[in-house]
Amino acid sequence: MLILRIVSAGIDYKNTSIELREKLSFTDKRLLEIMEVICENEGIGGCVIISTCNRTEIYLSFDDSCEEPDAGELLCMAANVEFSLFKNKFIYRYDDEAVQYLMEVACGLHSAILCEEQISGQINSAAQLSREGGFSDALLNTLFRNAVTAGKRALTEVSVQNVPLSTAYGAVKMAEGLYGTLRNKECLVIGNGKMGRAAAQYLLRHGCRVTMTLRTYRHGENIIPDGCGKIGYDRRFEQAEKSDFVISATRSPHYTLRADDIINMSKKPDYIFDLAVPRDIEPEIYNIVKCYTVDDICVDNSAQKEQLMKIYSIIDEFKERFEQWRKYKENAQSVCAVQGGTAD
């Protein structure tokens, strides 16, 4: 009887520098190419890769009659990245431990911003990309569906006090701490995607004047929050000279700010917050302007014990759902094997 097991391998902000994480940060197109290569290996049933600013994790289902795969090595080989750089960084988890960990990640318990609101959506997007590419299987589909639902339940049902809900909010609160107040401060937000818009909205609520860059406009996309000014992306340096600080949050493969451009500014911003991985800001700028990355924005908050217990209770519920489904499938396979058929 075919038994599929689960293995995960991952790096995150706690054990791997941003310089290394950049090497395992991928676009959706690249992820599809990588998963296709990985799934060609014998015994691999399915593959899902989570690639965010703070973590890159691969989840594999594999046939236990085959040699146990090294998930981290497979990821690096498929991505043409030197495995030796990460050999001592990858953390491996198998079966129940992998299931538990994914549920905890989806509930925000391992995020740089505790219980942040974006992670369950990011995990859902990773699972959806794998499904659409034909690289997931029933085991991983069910696991990720339960993890995402657990994460959404935790976010909506458990109120964790005094905890920023996203990296964007963490950056805004850090800026507020640096200035004392953001009222009437001027900020340039480079990037009008989800993270950039979130940062802009938080800034506006704190009384900051905000200008966002805009590359192109398509109906239903690139929505500038009410109250924000807008400027063409190619004029970002002009606006940066007028700004007290800059937040950059794009998925651009190129630097949005380079050292030469900053050096030539008549007035430099006080601070630059880089919320992207790979980084938007050329590292040489760190010697010119005080810069903060997503690693600097990590907030060490502790939720009340009662609230954490509620989150773990939700995790236990959805772990049990997944295990019940898995046992049902294995029992159905056993019956079909005896009868000479196959399970759906």
Tab-separated table of C-alpha atoms in Angstrom:
chain	number	residue	atom	x	y	z
A	1	MET	CA	0.000	0.000	0.000
A	2	LEU	CA	1.295	3.444	-0.955
A	3	ILE	CA	1.888	5.600	2.136
A	4	LEU	CA	2.748	9.248	1.625
A	5	ARG	CA	4.754	11.078	4.272
A	6	ILE	CA	5.468	14.784	4.729
A	7	VAL	CA	8.797	16.554	5.065
A	8	SER	CA	9.509	20.260	5.283
A	9	ALA	CA	12.735	22.228	5.173
A	10	GLY	CA	12.969	25.927	5.828
A	11	ILE	CA	14.938	29.009	6.704
A	12	ASP	CA	13.577	32.146	8.336
A	13	TYR	CA	14.567	35.489	9.813
A	14	LYS	CA	15.566	33.856	13.109
A	15	ASN	CA	18.384	31.702	11.754
A	16	THR	CA	19.297	33.159	8.358
A	17	SER	CA	20.467	36.652	7.410
A	18	ILE	CA	18.580	38.723	4.890
A	19	GLU	CA	21.595	38.507	2.561
A	20	LEU	CA	21.164	34.727	2.385
A	21	ARG	CA	17.357	34.766	2.358
A	22	GLU	CA	17.483	36.884	-0.773
A	23	LYS	CA	19.049	33.946	-2.625
A	24	LEU	CA	15.974	31.813	-1.862
A	25	SER	CA	13.370	34.493	-2.565
A	26	PHE	CA	11.464	33.764	-5.772
A	27	THR	CA	8.784	35.189	-8.044
A	28	ASP	CA	5.706	33.063	-8.746
A	29	LYS	CA	6.992	32.266	-12.221
A	30	ARG	CA	10.283	31.037	-10.812
A	31	LEU	CA	8.506	29.011	-8.116
A	32	LEU	CA	6.531	27.157	-10.782
A	33	GLU	CA	9.748	26.304	-12.618
A	34	ILE	CA	11.378	25.085	-9.397
A	35	MET	CA	8.403	22.953	-8.348
A	36	GLU	CA	8.274	21.363	-11.789
A	37	VAL	CA	11.900	20.246	-11.469
A	38	ILE	CA	11.405	18.946	-7.930
A	39	CYS	CA	8.298	16.941	-8.801
A	40	GLU	CA	10.206	15.099	-11.510
A	41	ASN	CA	12.127	13.276	-8.768
A	42	GLU	CA	11.054	9.699	-8.103
A	43	GLY	CA	8.777	9.259	-5.118
A	44	ILE	CA	7.748	12.919	-4.798
A	45	GLY	CA	3.970	13.179	-4.602
A	46	GLY	CA	3.595	16.931	-4.277
A	47	CYS	CA	5.422	20.159	-3.516
A	48	VAL	CA	4.457	23.539	-2.032
A	49	ILE	CA	6.972	26.346	-1.478
A	50	ILE	CA	6.306	29.318	0.795
A	51	SER	CA	8.474	32.305	-0.159
A	52	THR	CA	7.972	35.500	1.866
A	53	CYS	CA	10.113	38.315	3.230
A	54	ASN	CA	10.808	36.389	6.428
A	55	ARG	CA	10.948	32.753	5.340
A	56	THR	CA	11.383	30.243	2.563
A	57	GLU	CA	9.968	26.793	3.290
A	58	ILE	CA	9.377	23.766	1.124
A	59	TYR	CA	6.831	21.054	1.927
A	60	LEU	CA	7.007	17.711	0.149
A	61	SER	CA	4.838	14.629	0.224
A	62	PHE	CA	6.812	11.513	-0.632
A	63	ASP	CA	6.354	7.783	-1.005
A	64	ASP	CA	7.878	6.102	2.052
A	65	SER	CA	8.961	3.140	-0.062
A	66	CYS	CA	11.468	5.436	-1.797
A	67	GLU	CA	14.604	7.006	-0.389
A	68	GLU	CA	13.821	9.836	2.014
A	69	PRO	CA	14.366	13.119	0.108
A	70	ASP	CA	16.541	15.956	1.339
A	71	ALA	CA	13.979	18.718	0.795
A	72	GLY	CA	16.481	21.537	1.312
A	73	GLU	CA	18.970	20.110	-1.141
A	74	LEU	CA	16.237	19.479	-3.730
A	75	LEU	CA	15.116	23.092	-3.412
A	76	CYS	CA	18.631	24.459	-3.880
A	77	MET	CA	19.416	22.167	-6.793
A	78	ALA	CA	16.180	23.075	-8.589
A	79	ALA	CA	16.824	26.774	-7.984
A	80	ASN	CA	20.500	26.584	-9.022
A	81	VAL	CA	21.568	27.882	-5.626
A	82	GLU	CA	24.630	26.552	-3.799
A	83	PHE	CA	23.333	24.116	-1.160
A	84	SER	CA	26.431	24.476	1.020
A	85	LEU	CA	25.356	28.032	1.887
A	86	PHE	CA	22.229	26.663	3.569
A	87	LYS	CA	23.232	23.164	4.637
A	88	ASN	CA	23.501	24.213	8.287
A	89	LYS	CA	20.603	26.669	8.065
A	90	PHE	CA	17.725	24.476	6.921
A	91	ILE	CA	15.497	23.150	9.676
A	92	TYR	CA	13.860	19.838	8.757
A	93	ARG	CA	10.545	18.605	10.091
A	94	TYR	CA	8.757	15.348	9.367
A	95	ASP	CA	5.149	14.187	9.476
A	96	ASP	CA	3.375	15.317	12.668
A	97	GLU	CA	6.070	17.893	13.486
A	98	ALA	CA	5.783	19.376	9.990
A	99	VAL	CA	1.986	19.517	10.293
A	100	GLN	CA	2.163	21.201	13.703
A	101	TYR	CA	4.711	23.741	12.519
A	102	LEU	CA	2.747	24.724	9.403
A	103	MET	CA	-0.357	25.273	11.515
A	104	GLU	CA	1.645	27.469	13.909
A	105	VAL	CA	3.133	29.458	11.025
A	106	ALA	CA	-0.325	29.997	9.522
A	107	CYS	CA	-1.537	31.330	12.884
A	108	GLY	CA	1.332	33.836	13.023
A	109	LEU	CA	3.141	32.250	15.953
A	110	HIS	CA	6.486	32.199	14.135
A	111	SER	CA	6.230	35.571	12.392
A	112	ALA	CA	8.574	38.456	13.051
A	113	ILE	CA	5.436	40.389	13.964
A	114	LEU	CA	3.567	38.064	16.301
A	115	CYS	CA	0.159	37.004	14.932
A	116	GLU	CA	0.585	39.288	11.915
A	117	GLU	CA	-2.351	39.322	9.552
A	118	GLN	CA	-0.690	38.527	6.205
A	119	ILE	CA	0.845	35.107	6.749
A	120	SER	CA	-2.281	32.965	6.297
A	121	GLY	CA	-2.937	34.726	2.987
A	122	GLN	CA	0.656	34.140	1.894
A	123	ILE	CA	0.375	30.441	2.734
A	124	ASN	CA	-2.917	30.230	0.856
A	125	SER	CA	-1.314	31.867	-2.187
A	126	ALA	CA	1.579	29.387	-2.077
A	127	ALA	CA	-0.813	26.426	-1.963
A	128	GLN	CA	-2.955	27.880	-4.742
A	129	LEU	CA	0.077	28.440	-6.978
A	130	SER	CA	1.140	24.820	-6.498
A	131	ARG	CA	-2.359	23.516	-7.226
A	132	GLU	CA	-2.717	25.623	-10.359
A	133	GLY	CA	0.656	24.367	-11.581
A	134	GLY	CA	-0.340	20.757	-10.949
A	135	PHE	CA	2.408	20.226	-8.367
A	136	SER	CA	0.334	19.615	-5.246
A	137	ASP	CA	-1.517	16.435	-4.288
A	138	ALA	CA	-4.465	15.524	-2.078
A	139	LEU	CA	-2.278	15.241	1.032
A	140	LEU	CA	-0.725	18.683	0.718
A	141	ASN	CA	-3.972	20.243	-0.534
A	142	THR	CA	-5.776	19.065	2.592
A	143	LEU	CA	-2.948	19.998	4.933
A	144	PHE	CA	-2.658	23.539	3.589
A	145	ARG	CA	-6.415	24.057	3.465
A	146	ASN	CA	-6.679	23.179	7.153
A	147	ALA	CA	-3.656	25.336	8.057
A	148	VAL	CA	-5.021	28.383	6.237
A	149	THR	CA	-8.455	27.975	7.835
A	150	ALA	CA	-6.823	27.667	11.260
A	151	GLY	CA	-4.861	30.854	10.597
A	152	LYS	CA	-7.968	32.780	9.594
A	153	ARG	CA	-9.827	31.519	12.660
A	154	ALA	CA	-6.971	32.558	14.947
A	155	LEU	CA	-6.861	36.036	13.414
A	156	THR	CA	-10.595	36.669	13.667
A	157	GLU	CA	-11.407	34.924	16.949
A	158	VAL	CA	-8.372	35.662	19.118
A	159	SER	CA	-7.468	39.247	19.942
A	160	VAL	CA	-3.784	39.514	20.810
A	161	GLN	CA	-3.304	42.851	22.507
A	162	ASN	CA	-0.497	45.335	21.844
A	163	VAL	CA	0.761	43.469	18.796
A	164	PRO	CA	1.322	45.120	15.394
A	165	LEU	CA	-0.597	43.253	12.698
A	166	SER	CA	1.915	43.513	9.868
A	167	THR	CA	5.455	44.450	8.962
A	168	ALA	CA	4.088	47.653	7.417
A	169	TYR	CA	2.527	48.632	10.734
A	170	GLY	CA	5.737	47.692	12.534
A	171	ALA	CA	7.696	50.077	10.280
A	172	VAL	CA	5.242	52.902	10.919
A	173	LYS	CA	5.413	52.375	14.682
A	174	MET	CA	9.216	52.330	14.527
A	175	ALA	CA	9.195	55.614	12.596
A	176	GLU	CA	6.832	57.098	15.155
A	177	GLY	CA	9.202	56.033	17.919
A	178	LEU	CA	12.148	57.650	16.145
A	179	TYR	CA	10.383	60.982	15.622
A	180	GLY	CA	8.111	61.042	18.644
A	181	THR	CA	5.187	61.831	16.359
A	182	LEU	CA	4.490	61.416	12.646
A	183	ARG	CA	2.054	64.299	12.496
A	184	ASN	CA	2.983	66.598	9.597
A	185	LYS	CA	6.016	64.483	8.719
A	186	GLU	CA	6.534	63.798	5.011
A	187	CYS	CA	6.974	60.226	3.765
A	188	LEU	CA	7.583	58.782	0.309
A	189	VAL	CA	6.236	55.257	-0.136
A	190	ILE	CA	7.842	53.483	-3.067
A	191	GLY	CA	5.565	50.716	-4.310
A	192	ASN	CA	1.775	50.685	-4.418
A	193	GLY	CA	1.227	46.987	-3.922
A	194	LYS	CA	-0.443	45.467	-0.870
A	195	MET	CA	2.426	46.232	1.525
A	196	GLY	CA	2.926	49.779	0.248
A	197	ARG	CA	-0.775	50.590	0.470
A	198	ALA	CA	-0.947	49.187	4.006
A	199	ALA	CA	1.999	51.347	5.072
A	200	ALA	CA	0.426	54.413	3.478
A	201	GLN	CA	-2.884	53.858	5.262
A	202	TYR	CA	-1.176	53.461	8.634
A	203	LEU	CA	0.890	56.602	8.012
A	204	LEU	CA	-2.188	58.641	7.139
A	205	ARG	CA	-3.893	57.536	10.349
A	206	HIS	CA	-0.871	58.857	12.252
A	207	GLY	CA	-1.177	62.291	10.634
A	208	CYS	CA	1.702	61.844	8.183
A	209	ARG	CA	1.718	63.400	4.706
A	210	VAL	CA	2.226	60.582	2.209
A	211	THR	CA	3.198	60.411	-1.441
A	212	MET	CA	3.212	57.080	-3.293
A	213	THR	CA	4.964	56.149	-6.492
A	214	LEU	CA	2.877	54.968	-9.426
A	215	ARG	CA	4.291	53.109	-12.417
A	216	THR	CA	1.174	52.341	-14.460
A	217	TYR	CA	-2.554	52.250	-13.832
A	218	ARG	CA	-4.873	49.375	-14.668
A	219	HIS	CA	-8.524	49.337	-13.725
A	220	GLY	CA	-8.932	47.677	-10.330
A	221	GLU	CA	-5.200	47.780	-9.589
A	222	ASN	CA	-2.669	50.257	-8.220
A	223	ILE	CA	-5.226	51.863	-5.924
A	224	ILE	CA	-3.753	54.854	-4.116
A	225	PRO	CA	-5.339	55.241	-0.652
A	226	ASP	CA	-7.490	58.330	-0.191
A	227	GLY	CA	-5.419	61.185	1.139
A	228	CYS	CA	-2.167	60.111	-0.562
A	229	GLY	CA	-0.373	62.121	-3.158
A	230	LYS	CA	1.022	60.259	-6.144
A	231	ILE	CA	4.092	60.678	-8.280
A	232	GLY	CA	5.568	58.785	-11.185
A	233	TYR	CA	8.080	56.128	-10.210
A	234	ASP	CA	10.727	57.819	-12.347
A	235	ARG	CA	10.385	60.959	-10.166
A	236	ARG	CA	10.933	59.151	-6.847
A	237	PHE	CA	14.313	60.809	-6.192
A	238	GLU	CA	12.778	64.250	-6.613
A	239	GLN	CA	10.178	63.385	-3.979
A	240	ALA	CA	12.678	61.656	-1.680
A	241	GLU	CA	14.572	64.973	-1.370
A	242	LYS	CA	11.398	66.536	0.040
A	243	SER	CA	10.634	63.664	2.420
A	244	ASP	CA	11.596	63.149	6.044
A	245	PHE	CA	11.727	59.386	5.528
A	246	VAL	CA	11.130	56.758	2.850
A	247	ILE	CA	9.433	53.376	2.913
A	248	SER	CA	10.149	51.049	-0.013
A	249	ALA	CA	8.025	47.935	-0.486
A	250	THR	CA	8.114	46.498	-3.994
A	251	ARG	CA	8.636	43.141	-5.692
A	252	SER	CA	11.065	44.695	-8.129
A	253	PRO	CA	14.101	42.579	-9.094
A	254	HIS	CA	16.114	45.816	-9.191
A	255	TYR	CA	17.053	48.328	-6.498
A	256	THR	CA	14.560	51.153	-6.171
A	257	LEU	CA	17.202	53.395	-4.575
A	258	ARG	CA	20.902	53.339	-5.413
A	259	ALA	CA	23.810	54.900	-3.563
A	260	ASP	CA	24.801	57.255	-6.388
A	261	ASP	CA	21.310	58.735	-6.472
A	262	ILE	CA	21.262	59.278	-2.712
A	263	ILE	CA	24.719	60.892	-2.692
A	264	ASN	CA	23.600	63.449	-5.284
A	265	MET	CA	20.491	64.494	-3.371
A	266	SER	CA	20.500	68.069	-2.067
A	267	LYS	CA	18.629	66.851	1.027
A	268	LYS	CA	18.706	63.243	2.159
A	269	PRO	CA	15.879	61.533	4.065
A	270	ASP	CA	16.499	60.868	7.757
A	271	TYR	CA	15.572	57.195	7.523
A	272	ILE	CA	14.800	54.569	4.905
A	273	PHE	CA	12.690	51.494	5.677
A	274	ASP	CA	13.162	48.594	3.267
A	275	LEU	CA	10.255	46.135	3.566
A	276	ALA	CA	11.247	44.006	0.577
A	277	VAL	CA	13.091	40.704	0.151
A	278	PRO	CA	15.088	40.761	-2.062
A	279	ARG	CA	15.957	44.204	-0.736
A	280	ASP	CA	14.887	47.359	-2.573
A	281	ILE	CA	17.721	49.470	-1.162
A	282	GLU	CA	21.290	49.104	-2.407
A	283	PRO	CA	23.407	48.054	0.608
A	284	GLU	CA	25.925	50.866	0.049
A	285	ILE	CA	23.197	53.325	1.065
A	286	TYR	CA	23.426	51.985	4.639
A	287	ASN	CA	26.658	53.986	4.973
A	288	ILE	CA	24.910	57.194	3.899
A	289	VAL	CA	21.438	57.097	5.476
A	290	LYS	CA	20.145	55.146	8.471
A	291	CYS	CA	18.316	52.182	6.931
A	292	TYR	CA	16.103	49.506	8.453
A	293	THR	CA	15.206	46.142	6.893
A	294	VAL	CA	12.421	43.709	7.744
A	295	ASP	CA	14.809	42.057	10.217
A	296	ASP	CA	15.130	45.296	12.172
A	297	ILE	CA	11.363	45.655	12.343
A	298	CYS	CA	10.888	42.357	14.181
A	299	VAL	CA	8.923	43.053	17.352
A	300	ASP	CA	9.369	40.935	20.459
A	301	ASN	CA	5.870	40.941	21.866
A	302	SER	CA	4.352	38.357	24.181
A	303	ALA	CA	0.641	37.689	24.040
A	304	GLN	CA	-1.340	36.856	27.125
A	305	LYS	CA	-1.103	33.200	28.054
A	306	GLU	CA	-4.869	32.762	27.735
A	307	GLN	CA	-4.884	34.071	24.165
A	308	LEU	CA	-1.986	31.862	23.103
A	309	MET	CA	-3.806	28.892	24.596
A	310	LYS	CA	-6.832	29.750	22.443
A	311	ILE	CA	-4.638	29.789	19.345
A	312	TYR	CA	-3.122	26.408	20.195
A	313	SER	CA	-6.636	25.075	20.786
A	314	ILE	CA	-7.568	26.141	17.247
A	315	ILE	CA	-4.411	24.468	15.936
A	316	ASP	CA	-5.286	21.236	17.748
A	317	GLU	CA	-8.757	21.270	16.218
A	318	PHE	CA	-7.504	21.567	12.657
A	319	LYS	CA	-4.666	19.111	13.194
A	320	GLU	CA	-7.277	16.588	14.319
A	321	ARG	CA	-9.367	17.306	11.219
A	322	PHE	CA	-6.363	16.686	9.018
A	323	GLU	CA	-5.401	13.474	10.808
A	324	GLN	CA	-8.960	12.156	10.581
A	325	TRP	CA	-8.970	12.794	6.837
A	326	ARG	CA	-5.578	11.114	6.494
A	327	LYS	CA	-6.671	8.032	8.428
A	328	TYR	CA	-9.808	7.785	6.312
A	329	LYS	CA	-7.751	7.892	3.091
A	330	GLU	CA	-5.307	5.263	4.368
A	331	ASN	CA	-8.157	2.979	5.443
A	332	ALA	CA	-9.824	3.425	2.074
A	333	GLN	CA	-6.554	2.510	0.361
A	334	SER	CA	-6.268	-0.629	2.485
A	335	VAL	CA	-9.777	-1.727	1.569
A	336	CYS	CA	-9.173	-1.059	-2.115
A	337	ALA	CA	-5.873	-2.962	-1.994
A	338	VAL	CA	-7.658	-6.010	-0.546
A	339	GLN	CA	-10.418	-5.756	-3.152
A	340	GLY	CA	-7.952	-5.188	-5.947
A	341	GLY	CA	-9.124	-1.650	-6.726
A	342	THR	CA	-7.803	1.851	-6.102
A	343	ALA	CA	-8.909	4.655	-3.772
A	344	ASP	CA	-10.035	7.943	-5.267
